Short mmCIF file of C-alpha atoms in Angstrom, two decimals:
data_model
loop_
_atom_site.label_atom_id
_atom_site.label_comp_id
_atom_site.label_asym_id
_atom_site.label_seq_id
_atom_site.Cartn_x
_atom_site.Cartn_y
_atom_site.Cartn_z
CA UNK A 1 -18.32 -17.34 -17.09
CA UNK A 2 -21.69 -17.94 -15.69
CA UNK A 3 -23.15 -19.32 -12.62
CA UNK A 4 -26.43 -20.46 -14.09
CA UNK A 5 -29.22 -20.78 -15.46
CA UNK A 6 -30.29 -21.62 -11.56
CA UNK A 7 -33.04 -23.87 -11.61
CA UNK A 8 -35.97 -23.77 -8.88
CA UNK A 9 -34.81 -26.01 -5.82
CA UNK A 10 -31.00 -26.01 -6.89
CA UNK A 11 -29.88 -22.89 -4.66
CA UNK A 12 -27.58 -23.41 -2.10
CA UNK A 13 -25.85 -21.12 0.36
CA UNK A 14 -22.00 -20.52 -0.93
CA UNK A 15 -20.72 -19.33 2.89
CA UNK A 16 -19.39 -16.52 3.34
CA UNK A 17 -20.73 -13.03 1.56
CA UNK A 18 -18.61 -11.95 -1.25
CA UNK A 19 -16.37 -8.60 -0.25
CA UNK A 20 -17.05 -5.74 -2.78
CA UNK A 21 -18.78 -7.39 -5.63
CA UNK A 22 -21.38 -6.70 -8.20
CA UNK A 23 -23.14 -9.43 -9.78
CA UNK A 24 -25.57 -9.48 -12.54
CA UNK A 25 -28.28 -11.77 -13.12
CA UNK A 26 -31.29 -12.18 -16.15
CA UNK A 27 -34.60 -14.22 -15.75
CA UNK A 28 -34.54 -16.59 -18.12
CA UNK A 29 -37.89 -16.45 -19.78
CA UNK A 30 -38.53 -12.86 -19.32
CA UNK A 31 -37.31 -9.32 -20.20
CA UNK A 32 -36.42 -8.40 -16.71
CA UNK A 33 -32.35 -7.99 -15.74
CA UNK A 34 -30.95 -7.30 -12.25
CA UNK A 35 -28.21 -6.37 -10.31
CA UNK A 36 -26.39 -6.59 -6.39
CA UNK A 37 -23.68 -4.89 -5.20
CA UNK A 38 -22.44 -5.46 -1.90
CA UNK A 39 -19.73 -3.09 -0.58
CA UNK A 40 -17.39 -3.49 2.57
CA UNK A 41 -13.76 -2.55 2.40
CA UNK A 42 -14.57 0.02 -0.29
CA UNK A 43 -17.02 1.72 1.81
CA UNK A 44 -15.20 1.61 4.75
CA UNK A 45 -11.97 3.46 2.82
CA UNK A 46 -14.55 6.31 2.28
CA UNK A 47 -15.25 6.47 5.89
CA UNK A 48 -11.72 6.53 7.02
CA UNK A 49 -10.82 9.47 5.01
CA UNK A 50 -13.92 11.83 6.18
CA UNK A 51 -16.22 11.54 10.23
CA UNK A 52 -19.37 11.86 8.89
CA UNK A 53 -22.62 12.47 10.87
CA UNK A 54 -25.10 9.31 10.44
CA UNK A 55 -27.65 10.84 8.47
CA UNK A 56 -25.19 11.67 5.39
CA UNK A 57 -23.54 8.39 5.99
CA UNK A 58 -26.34 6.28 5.17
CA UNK A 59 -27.28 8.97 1.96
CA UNK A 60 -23.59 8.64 0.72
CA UNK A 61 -23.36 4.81 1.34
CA UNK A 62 -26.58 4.56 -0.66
CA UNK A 63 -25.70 6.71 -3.52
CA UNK A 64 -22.48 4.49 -3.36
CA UNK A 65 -24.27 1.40 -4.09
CA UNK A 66 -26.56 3.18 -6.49
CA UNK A 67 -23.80 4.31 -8.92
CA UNK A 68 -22.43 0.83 -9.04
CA UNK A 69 -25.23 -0.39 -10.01
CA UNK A 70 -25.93 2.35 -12.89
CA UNK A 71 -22.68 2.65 -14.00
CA UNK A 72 -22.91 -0.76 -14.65
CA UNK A 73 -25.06 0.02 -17.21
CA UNK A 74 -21.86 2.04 -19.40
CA UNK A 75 -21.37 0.30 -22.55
CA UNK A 76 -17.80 2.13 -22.87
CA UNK A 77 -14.74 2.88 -21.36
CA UNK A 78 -15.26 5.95 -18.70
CA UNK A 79 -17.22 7.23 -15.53
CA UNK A 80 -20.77 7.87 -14.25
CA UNK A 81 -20.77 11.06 -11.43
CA UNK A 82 -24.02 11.04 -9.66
CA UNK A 83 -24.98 14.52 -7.43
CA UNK A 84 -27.48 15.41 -5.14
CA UNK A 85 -27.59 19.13 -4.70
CA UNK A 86 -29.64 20.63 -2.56
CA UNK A 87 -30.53 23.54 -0.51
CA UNK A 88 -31.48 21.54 2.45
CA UNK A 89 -28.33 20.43 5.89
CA UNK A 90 -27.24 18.22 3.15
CA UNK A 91 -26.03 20.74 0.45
CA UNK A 92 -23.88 18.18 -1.78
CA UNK A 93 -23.45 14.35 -2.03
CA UNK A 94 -20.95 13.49 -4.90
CA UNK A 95 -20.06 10.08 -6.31
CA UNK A 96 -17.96 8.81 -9.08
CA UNK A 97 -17.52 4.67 -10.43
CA UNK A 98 -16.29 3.82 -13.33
CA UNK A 99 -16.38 1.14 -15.59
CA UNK A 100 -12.80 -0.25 -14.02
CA UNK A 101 -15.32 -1.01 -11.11
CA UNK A 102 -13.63 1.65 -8.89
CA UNK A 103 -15.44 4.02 -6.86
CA UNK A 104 -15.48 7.66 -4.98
CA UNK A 105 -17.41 9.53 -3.08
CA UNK A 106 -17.88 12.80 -0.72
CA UNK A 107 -20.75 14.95 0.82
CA UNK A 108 -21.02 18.06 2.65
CA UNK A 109 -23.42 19.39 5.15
CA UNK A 110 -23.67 21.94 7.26
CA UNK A 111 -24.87 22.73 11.47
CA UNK A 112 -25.92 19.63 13.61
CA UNK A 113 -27.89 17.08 12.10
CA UNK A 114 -30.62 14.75 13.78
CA UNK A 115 -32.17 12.30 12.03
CA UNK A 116 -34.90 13.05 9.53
CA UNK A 117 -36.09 11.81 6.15
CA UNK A 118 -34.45 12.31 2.92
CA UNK A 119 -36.80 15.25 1.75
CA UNK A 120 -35.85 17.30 4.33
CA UNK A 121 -31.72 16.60 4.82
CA UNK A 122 -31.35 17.34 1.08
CA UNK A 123 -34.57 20.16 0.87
CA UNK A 124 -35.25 21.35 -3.02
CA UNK A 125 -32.72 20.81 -5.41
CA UNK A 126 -31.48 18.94 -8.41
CA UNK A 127 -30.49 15.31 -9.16
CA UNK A 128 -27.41 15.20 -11.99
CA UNK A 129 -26.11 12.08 -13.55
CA UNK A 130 -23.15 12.81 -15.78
CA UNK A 131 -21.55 10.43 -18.24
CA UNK A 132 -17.92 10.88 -19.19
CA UNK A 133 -16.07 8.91 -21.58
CA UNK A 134 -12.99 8.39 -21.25
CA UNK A 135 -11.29 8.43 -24.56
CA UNK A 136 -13.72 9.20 -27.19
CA UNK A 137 -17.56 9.81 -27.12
CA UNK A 138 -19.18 13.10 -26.25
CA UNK A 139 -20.31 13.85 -22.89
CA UNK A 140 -23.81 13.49 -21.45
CA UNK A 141 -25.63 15.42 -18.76
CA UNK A 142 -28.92 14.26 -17.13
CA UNK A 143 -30.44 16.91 -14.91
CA UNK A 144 -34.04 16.42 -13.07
CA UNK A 145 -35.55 17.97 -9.57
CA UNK A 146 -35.07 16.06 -6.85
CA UNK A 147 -38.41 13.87 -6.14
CA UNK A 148 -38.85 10.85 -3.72
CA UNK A 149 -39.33 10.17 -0.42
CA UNK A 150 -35.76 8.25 -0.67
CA UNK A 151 -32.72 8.33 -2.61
CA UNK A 152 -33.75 5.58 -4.69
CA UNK A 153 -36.87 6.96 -5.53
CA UNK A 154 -35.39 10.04 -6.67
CA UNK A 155 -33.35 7.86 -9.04
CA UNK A 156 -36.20 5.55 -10.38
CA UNK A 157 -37.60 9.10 -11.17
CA UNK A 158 -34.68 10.31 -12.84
CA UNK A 159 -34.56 6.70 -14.93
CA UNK A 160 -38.20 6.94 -16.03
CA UNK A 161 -38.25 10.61 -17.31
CA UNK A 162 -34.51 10.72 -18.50
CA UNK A 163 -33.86 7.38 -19.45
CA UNK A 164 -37.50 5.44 -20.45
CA UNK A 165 -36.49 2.92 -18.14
CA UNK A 166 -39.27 1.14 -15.88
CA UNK A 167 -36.84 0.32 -13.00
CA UNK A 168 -36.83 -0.47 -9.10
CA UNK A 169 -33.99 -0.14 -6.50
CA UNK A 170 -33.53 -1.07 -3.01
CA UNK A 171 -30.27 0.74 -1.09
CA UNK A 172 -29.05 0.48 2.17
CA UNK A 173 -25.95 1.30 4.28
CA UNK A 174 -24.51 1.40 7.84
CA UNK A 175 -21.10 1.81 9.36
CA UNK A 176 -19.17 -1.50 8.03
CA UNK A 177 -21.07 -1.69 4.52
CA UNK A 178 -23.13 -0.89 1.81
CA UNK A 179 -25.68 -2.36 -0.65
CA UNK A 180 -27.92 -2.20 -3.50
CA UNK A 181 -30.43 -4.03 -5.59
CA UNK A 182 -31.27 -2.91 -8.99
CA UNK A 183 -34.28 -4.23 -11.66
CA UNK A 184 -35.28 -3.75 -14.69
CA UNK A 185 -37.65 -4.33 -17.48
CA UNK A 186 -36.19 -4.27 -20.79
CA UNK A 187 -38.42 -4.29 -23.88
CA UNK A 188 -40.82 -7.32 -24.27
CA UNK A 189 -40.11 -10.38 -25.97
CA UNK A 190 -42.94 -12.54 -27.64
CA UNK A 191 -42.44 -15.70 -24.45
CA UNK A 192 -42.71 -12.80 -21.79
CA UNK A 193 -44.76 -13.64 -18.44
CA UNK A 194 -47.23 -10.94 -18.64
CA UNK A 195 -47.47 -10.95 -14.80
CA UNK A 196 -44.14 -11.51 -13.91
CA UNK A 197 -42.84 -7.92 -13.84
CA UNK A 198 -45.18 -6.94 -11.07
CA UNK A 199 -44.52 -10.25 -9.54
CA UNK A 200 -41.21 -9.36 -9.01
CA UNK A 201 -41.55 -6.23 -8.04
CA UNK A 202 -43.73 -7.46 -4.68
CA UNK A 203 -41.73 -10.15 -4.18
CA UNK A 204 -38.15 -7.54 -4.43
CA UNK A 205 -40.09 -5.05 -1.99
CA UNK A 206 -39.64 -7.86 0.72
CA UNK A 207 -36.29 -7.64 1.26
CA UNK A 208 -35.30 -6.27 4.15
CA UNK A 209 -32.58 -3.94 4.83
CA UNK A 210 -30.32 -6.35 6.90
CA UNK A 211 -30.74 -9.39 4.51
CA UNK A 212 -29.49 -6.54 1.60
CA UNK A 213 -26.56 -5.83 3.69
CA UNK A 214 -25.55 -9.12 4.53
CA UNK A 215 -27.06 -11.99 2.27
CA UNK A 216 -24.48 -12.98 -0.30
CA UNK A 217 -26.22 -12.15 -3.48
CA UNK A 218 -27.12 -15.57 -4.50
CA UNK A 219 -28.97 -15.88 -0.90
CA UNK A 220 -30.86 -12.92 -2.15
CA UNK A 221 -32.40 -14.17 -5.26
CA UNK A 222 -32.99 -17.83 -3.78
CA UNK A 223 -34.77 -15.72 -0.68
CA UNK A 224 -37.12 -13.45 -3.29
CA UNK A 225 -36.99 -16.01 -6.26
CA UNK A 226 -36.27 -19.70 -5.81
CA UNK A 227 -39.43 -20.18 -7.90
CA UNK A 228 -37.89 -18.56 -10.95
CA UNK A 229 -35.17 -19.67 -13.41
CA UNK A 230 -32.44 -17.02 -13.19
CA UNK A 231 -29.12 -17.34 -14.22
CA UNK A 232 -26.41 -15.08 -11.89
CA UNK A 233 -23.12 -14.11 -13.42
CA UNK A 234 -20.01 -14.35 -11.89
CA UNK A 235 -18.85 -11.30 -9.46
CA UNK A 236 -17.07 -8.18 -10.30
CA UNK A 237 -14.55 -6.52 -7.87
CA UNK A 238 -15.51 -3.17 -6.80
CA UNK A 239 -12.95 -0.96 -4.94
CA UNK A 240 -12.12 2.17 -3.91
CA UNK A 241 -10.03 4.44 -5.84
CA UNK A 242 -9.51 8.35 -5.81
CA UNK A 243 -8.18 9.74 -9.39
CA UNK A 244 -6.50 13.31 -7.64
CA UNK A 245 -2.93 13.34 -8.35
CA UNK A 246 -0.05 16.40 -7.89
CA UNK A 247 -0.14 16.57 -11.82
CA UNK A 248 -3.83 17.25 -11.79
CA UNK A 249 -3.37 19.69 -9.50
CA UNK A 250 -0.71 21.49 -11.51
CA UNK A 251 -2.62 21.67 -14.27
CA UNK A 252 -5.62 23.40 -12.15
CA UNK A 253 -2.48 26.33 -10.99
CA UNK A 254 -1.70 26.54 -14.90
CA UNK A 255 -5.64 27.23 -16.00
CA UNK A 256 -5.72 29.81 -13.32
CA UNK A 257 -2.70 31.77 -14.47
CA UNK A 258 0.66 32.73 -12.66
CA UNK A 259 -0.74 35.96 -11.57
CA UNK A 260 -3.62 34.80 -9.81
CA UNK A 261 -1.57 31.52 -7.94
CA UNK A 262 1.54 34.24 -7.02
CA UNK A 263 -1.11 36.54 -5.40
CA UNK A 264 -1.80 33.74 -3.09
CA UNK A 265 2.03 33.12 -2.67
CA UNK A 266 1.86 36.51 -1.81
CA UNK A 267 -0.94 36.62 0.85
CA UNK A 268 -0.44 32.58 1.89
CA UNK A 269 3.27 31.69 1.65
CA UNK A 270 2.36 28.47 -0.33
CA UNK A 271 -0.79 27.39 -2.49
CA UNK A 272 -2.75 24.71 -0.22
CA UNK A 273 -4.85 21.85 -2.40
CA UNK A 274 -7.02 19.50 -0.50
CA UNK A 275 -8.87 16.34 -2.32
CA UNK A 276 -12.36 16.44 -0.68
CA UNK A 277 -12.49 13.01 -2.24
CA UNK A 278 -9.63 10.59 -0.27
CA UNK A 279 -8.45 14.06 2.11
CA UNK A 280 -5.13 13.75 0.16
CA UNK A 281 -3.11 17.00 1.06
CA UNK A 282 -0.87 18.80 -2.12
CA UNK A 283 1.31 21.97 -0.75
CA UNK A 284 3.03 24.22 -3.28
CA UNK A 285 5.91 26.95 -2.05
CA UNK A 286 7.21 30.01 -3.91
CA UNK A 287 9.46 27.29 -5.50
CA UNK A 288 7.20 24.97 -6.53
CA UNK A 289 4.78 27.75 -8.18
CA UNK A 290 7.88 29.22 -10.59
CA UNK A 291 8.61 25.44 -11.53
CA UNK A 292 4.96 24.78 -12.41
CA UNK A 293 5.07 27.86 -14.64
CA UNK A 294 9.03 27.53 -16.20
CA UNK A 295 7.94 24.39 -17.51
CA UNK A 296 5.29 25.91 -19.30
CA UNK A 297 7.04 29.00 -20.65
CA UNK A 298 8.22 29.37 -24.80
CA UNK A 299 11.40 28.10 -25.23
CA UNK A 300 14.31 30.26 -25.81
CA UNK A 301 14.30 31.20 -29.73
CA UNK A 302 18.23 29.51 -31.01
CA UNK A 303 19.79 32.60 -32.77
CA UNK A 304 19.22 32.33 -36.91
CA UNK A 305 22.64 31.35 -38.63
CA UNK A 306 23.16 33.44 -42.09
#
């Protein structure tokens, strides 16, 4: 279902900004696609869960909106995991969406930060985008240094050297929400405006970062492109979702071996998990460690009948 093609002079404001959606939309006469993602009650469950200083707020709520947007991109069931790691105050920034449109994140940092551009926070490192399928499909690892002045300029570097991809994102984020605008140029067809690529690009580095956060996304595109047929596609629901679960961590005791997990018995009393994900707290006792490893023992041989 569509909402489109919009002609020039046919916008009109729809009231009140979507909550957690991404929407898609395609110029109509060119080879240029988009995206905007707008997330509230998604970002909000990240912030609950972990008191993060403002500095790797805003880099976490943008690489939020960021992975929405590229994981958008998935043509198959599974996940995109986009890190930031660094050697800078901001050491790791971590975030998983999926093509179910659901969404994690963490970061980590260390000492008292003040505020100070994205070069320095993260310092030299490496940018990794990891593809997972979820079923079938083999697994794909992009890795690239970490270049940019911002954290979508370190991705429109990783899209045009891993990807051949000429592409342009605008991110932003704050305490309540976070957003994201993505373009593209796809290859050329034979009716493409020769112009119009660069035309949007100078008319998409207008938007400001308080019209990304709270324009619905059609207000967005009539703002930066009322002159343009475009058609927008109806929204997809974004939320937050963390995949930890007791079984998974069982099956992390297993791989390391009964040995290793009963020295920690041993020393500890109990075998402590912590999701750095959602904060979600998994305790395992004396008891709980022999279960996890009964259940994985050989079954008793049944005596042979002659």
């Amino acid at each position: 279902m569509v909402c489109g093609p919009v002609p020039a002079g046919l916008w009109h404001n729809i009231g009140m900004k979507p909550r957690d959606t991404l929407q898609r939309f395609v110029f109509e006469h060119a080879a240029i696609r988009g995206e905007i993602v707008h997330l509230d009650s998604a970002w909000r469950a990240v912030l609950e869960r972990h008191e993060y200083p403002p500095a790797v707020r805003n880099l976490l709520g943008e690489l939020m909106a960021a992975a929405v947007l590229l994981s958008a991109m998935l043509k198959f069931s599974g996940s995109m995991i986009l890190q930031i790691q660094g050697n800078g105050p901001v050491n790791l920034l971590v975030v998983e969406s999926t093509s179910e449109r659901t969404l994690r994140g963490m970061a980590q940092w260390s000492g008292e930060l003040a505020s100070m551009p994205f070069p320095q926070l993260v310092g030299q490192g490496k940018f990794v985008i990891t593809i997972d399928p979820k079923e079938e499909g083999q697994r794909y690892q992009g890795i690239v240094s970490i270049e940019g002045e911002t954290v979508s300029a370190a991705l429109e570097n990783y899209l045009v050297r891993s990807e051949q991809i000429d592409s342009r994102l605008w991110l932003a984020a704050d305490t309540e929400q976070a957003a994201g605008m993505l373009l593209q140029k796809m290859p050329a067809g034979h009716d493409e405006d020769a112009d119009l690529w660069q035309r949007t690009l100078h008319l998409g580095a207008t938007i400001t970062r308080d019209e990304l956060l709270e324009l619905p996304a059609r207000d967005i595109l009539h703002r930066l492109y009322h002159e343009e047929d475009l058609r927008l596609f109806e929204g997809e629901v974004v939320r937050f979702h963390c995949s930890c679960s007791r079984e998974r961590v069982v099956n992390v005791l297993r791989m390391l071996g009964y040995d290793e997990v009963h020295s920690i018995i041993t020393e500890r009393s109990a075998v402590d998990v912590d999701c750095e994900f959602c904060n979600q707290h998994y305790r395992f006792d004396s008891v709980d460690v022999e279960q996890v490893f009964a259940a994985t023992a050989p079954a008793a041989i049944s005596p042979t009948r002659h």
